Backbone as a printed PyTorch tensor [residue, N CA C, xyz], in Angstrom:
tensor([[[117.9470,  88.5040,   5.9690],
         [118.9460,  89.0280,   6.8860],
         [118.7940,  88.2820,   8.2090]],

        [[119.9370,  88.0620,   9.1360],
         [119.8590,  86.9760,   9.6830],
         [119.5550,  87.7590,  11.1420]],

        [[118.6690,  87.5240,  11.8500],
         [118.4760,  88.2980,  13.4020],
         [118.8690,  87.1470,  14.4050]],

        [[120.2690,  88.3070,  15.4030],
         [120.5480,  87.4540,  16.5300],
         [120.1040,  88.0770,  18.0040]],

        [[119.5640,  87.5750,  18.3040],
         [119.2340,  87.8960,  20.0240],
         [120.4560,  87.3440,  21.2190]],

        [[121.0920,  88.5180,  21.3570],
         [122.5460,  88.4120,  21.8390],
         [122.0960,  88.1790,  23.4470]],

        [[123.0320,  86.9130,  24.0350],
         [122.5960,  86.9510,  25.7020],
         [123.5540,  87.4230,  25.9120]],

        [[123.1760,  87.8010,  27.4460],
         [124.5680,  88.4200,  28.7960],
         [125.6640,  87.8250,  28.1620]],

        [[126.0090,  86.5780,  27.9650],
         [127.2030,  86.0100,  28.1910],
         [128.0480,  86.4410,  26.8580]],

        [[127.5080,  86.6850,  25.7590],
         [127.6150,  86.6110,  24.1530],
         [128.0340,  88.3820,  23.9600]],

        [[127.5670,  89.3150,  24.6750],
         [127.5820,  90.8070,  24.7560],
         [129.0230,  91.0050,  25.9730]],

        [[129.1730,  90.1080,  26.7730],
         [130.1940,  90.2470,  28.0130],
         [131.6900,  89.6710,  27.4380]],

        [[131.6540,  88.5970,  26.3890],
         [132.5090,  88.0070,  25.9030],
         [133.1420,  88.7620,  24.7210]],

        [[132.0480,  89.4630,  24.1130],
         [132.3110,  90.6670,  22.8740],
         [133.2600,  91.5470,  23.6020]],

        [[132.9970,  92.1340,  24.4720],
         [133.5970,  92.9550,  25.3990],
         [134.7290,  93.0460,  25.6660]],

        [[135.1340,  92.0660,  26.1690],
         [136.4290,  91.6400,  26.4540],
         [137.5710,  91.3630,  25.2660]],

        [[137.1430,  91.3470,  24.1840],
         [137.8880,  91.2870,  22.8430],
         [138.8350,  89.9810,  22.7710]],

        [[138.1110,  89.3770,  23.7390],
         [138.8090,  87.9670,  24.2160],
         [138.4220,  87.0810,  22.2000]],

        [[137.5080,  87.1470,  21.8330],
         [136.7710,  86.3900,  20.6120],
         [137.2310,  87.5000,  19.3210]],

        [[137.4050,  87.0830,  18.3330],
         [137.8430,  88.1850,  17.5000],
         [136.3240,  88.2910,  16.3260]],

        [[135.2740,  87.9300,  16.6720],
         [134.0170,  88.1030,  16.1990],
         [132.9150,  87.2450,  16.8450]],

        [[131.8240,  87.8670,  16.5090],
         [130.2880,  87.3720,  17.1470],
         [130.1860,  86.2980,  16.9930]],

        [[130.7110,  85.7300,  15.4090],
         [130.2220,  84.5070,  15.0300],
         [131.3080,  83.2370,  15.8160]],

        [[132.7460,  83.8730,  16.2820],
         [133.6500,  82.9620,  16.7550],
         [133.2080,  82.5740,  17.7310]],

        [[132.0720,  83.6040,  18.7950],
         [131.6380,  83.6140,  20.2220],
         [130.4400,  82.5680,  20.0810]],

        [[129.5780,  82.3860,  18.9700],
         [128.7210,  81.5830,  19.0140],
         [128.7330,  80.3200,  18.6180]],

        [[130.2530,  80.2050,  17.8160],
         [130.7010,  78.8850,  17.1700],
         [131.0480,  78.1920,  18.9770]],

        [[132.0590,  78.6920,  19.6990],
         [132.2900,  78.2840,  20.6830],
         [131.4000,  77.5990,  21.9790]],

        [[130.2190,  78.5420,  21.9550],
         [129.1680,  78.2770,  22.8150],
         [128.3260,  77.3620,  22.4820]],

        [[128.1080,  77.1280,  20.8520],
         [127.6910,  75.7680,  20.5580],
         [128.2850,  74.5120,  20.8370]],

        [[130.1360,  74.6670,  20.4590],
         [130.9540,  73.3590,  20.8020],
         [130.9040,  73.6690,  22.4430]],

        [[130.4700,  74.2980,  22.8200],
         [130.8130,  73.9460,  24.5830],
         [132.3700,  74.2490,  24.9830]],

        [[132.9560,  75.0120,  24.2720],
         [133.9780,  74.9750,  24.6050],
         [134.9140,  76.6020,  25.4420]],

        [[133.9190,  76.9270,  26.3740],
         [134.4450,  77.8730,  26.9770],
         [133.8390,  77.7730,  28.3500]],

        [[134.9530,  78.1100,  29.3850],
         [134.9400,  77.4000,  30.5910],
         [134.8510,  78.7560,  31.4580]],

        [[134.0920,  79.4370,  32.1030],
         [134.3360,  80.7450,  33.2290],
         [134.9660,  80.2570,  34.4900]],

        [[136.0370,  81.1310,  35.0520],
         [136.7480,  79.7660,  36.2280],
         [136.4270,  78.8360,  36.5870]],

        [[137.1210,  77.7930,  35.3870],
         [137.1180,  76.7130,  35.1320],
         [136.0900,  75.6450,  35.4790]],

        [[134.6360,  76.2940,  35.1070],
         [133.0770,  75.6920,  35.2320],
         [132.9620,  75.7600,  33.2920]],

        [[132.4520,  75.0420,  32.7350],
         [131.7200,  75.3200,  31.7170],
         [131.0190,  75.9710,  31.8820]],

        [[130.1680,  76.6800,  30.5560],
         [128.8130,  77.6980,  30.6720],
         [128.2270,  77.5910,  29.4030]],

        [[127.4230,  77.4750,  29.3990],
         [126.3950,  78.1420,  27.9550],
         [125.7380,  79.2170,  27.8700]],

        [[124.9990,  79.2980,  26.9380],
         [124.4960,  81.0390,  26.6390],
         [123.6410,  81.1140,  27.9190]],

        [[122.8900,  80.2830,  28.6450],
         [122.2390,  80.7460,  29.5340],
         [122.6540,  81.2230,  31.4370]],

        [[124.3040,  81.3270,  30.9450],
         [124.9620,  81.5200,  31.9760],
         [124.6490,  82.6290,  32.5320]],

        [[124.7820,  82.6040,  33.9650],
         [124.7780,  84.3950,  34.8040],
         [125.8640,  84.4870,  35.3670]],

        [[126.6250,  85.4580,  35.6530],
         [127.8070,  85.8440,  36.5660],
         [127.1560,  86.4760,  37.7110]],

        [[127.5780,  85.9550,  39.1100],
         [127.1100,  86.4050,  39.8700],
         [128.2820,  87.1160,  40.6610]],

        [[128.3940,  88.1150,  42.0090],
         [129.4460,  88.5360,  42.5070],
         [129.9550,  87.0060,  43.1310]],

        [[129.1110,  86.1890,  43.5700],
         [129.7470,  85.3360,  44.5080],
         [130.9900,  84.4210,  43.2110]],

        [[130.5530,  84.3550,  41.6230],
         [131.7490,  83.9410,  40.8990],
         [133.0290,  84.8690,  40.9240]],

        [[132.9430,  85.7960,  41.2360],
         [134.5630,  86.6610,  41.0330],
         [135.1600,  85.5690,  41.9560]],

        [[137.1400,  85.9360,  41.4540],
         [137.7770,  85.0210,  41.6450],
         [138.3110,  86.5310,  42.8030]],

        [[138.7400,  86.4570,  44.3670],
         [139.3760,  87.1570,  44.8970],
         [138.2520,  88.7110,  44.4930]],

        [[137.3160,  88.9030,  44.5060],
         [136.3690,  89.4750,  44.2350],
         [136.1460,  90.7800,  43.2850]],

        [[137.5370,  90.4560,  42.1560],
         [137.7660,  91.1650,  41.1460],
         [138.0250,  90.5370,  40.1200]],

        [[138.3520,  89.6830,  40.1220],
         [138.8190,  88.7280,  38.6040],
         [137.7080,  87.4120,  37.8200]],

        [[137.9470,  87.3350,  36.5240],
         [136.8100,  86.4160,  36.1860],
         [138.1090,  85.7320,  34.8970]],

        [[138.9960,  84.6440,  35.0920],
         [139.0860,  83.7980,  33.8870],
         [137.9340,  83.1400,  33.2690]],

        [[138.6980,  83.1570,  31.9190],
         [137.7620,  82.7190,  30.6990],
         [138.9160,  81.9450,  29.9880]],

        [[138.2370,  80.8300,  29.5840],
         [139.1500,  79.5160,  28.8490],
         [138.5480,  79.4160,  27.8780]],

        [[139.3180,  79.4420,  26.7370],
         [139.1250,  78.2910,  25.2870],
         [139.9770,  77.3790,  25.1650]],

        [[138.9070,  76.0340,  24.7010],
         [139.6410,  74.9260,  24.9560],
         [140.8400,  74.7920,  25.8180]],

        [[141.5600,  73.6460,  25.4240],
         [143.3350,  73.7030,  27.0840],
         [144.0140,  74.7100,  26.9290]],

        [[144.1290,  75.5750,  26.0350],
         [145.5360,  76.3490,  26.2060],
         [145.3650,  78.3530,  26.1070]],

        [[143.8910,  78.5840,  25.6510],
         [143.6580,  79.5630,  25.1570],
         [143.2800,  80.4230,  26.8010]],

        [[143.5220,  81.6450,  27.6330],
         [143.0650,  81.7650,  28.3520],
         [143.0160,  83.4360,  28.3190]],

        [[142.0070,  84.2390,  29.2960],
         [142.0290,  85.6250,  29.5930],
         [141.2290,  85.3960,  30.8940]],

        [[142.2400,  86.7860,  31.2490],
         [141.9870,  87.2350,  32.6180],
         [141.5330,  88.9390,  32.4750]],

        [[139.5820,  88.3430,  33.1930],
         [139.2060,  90.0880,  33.3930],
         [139.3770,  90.3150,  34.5940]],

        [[139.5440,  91.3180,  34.5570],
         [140.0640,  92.1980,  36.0630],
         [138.7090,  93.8200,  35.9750]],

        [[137.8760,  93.3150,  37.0480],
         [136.7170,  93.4300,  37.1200],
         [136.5020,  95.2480,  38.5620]],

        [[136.9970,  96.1200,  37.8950],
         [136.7720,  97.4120,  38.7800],
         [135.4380,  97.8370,  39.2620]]])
């Protein structure tokens, strides 16, 4: 049975229902292909307050065309 040790970024991305499974969230983070306003990140990313966009919002990109907007209360 396969054990995953889920980071911040992998549990925050679940969340958002932005990924339609765990394994889509980790396929992505291997290709590098998800951008937090418009920085790349990998699993060892942190969100800090000073990243909110207007000090409530956090876009999230897949690849060029795929995008979500959290709106952060």
């Amino acid at each position: 049975i396969p054990t995953y040790n889920l980071t911040w970024l992998q549990t925050f991305l679940n969340k958002t229902n932005f990924f339609s499974s765990k394994s889509e969230i980790n396929r992505a983070i291997k290709e590098n292909s998800i951008s937090i306003n418009k920085k790349k990140v990998d699993s060892n990313f942190n969100l800090n307050k000073s990243d909110l966009i207007c000090d409530k919002y956090i876009l999230i990109q897949r690849g060029k065309k795929k995008y979500f907007l959290v709106i952060i209360e």
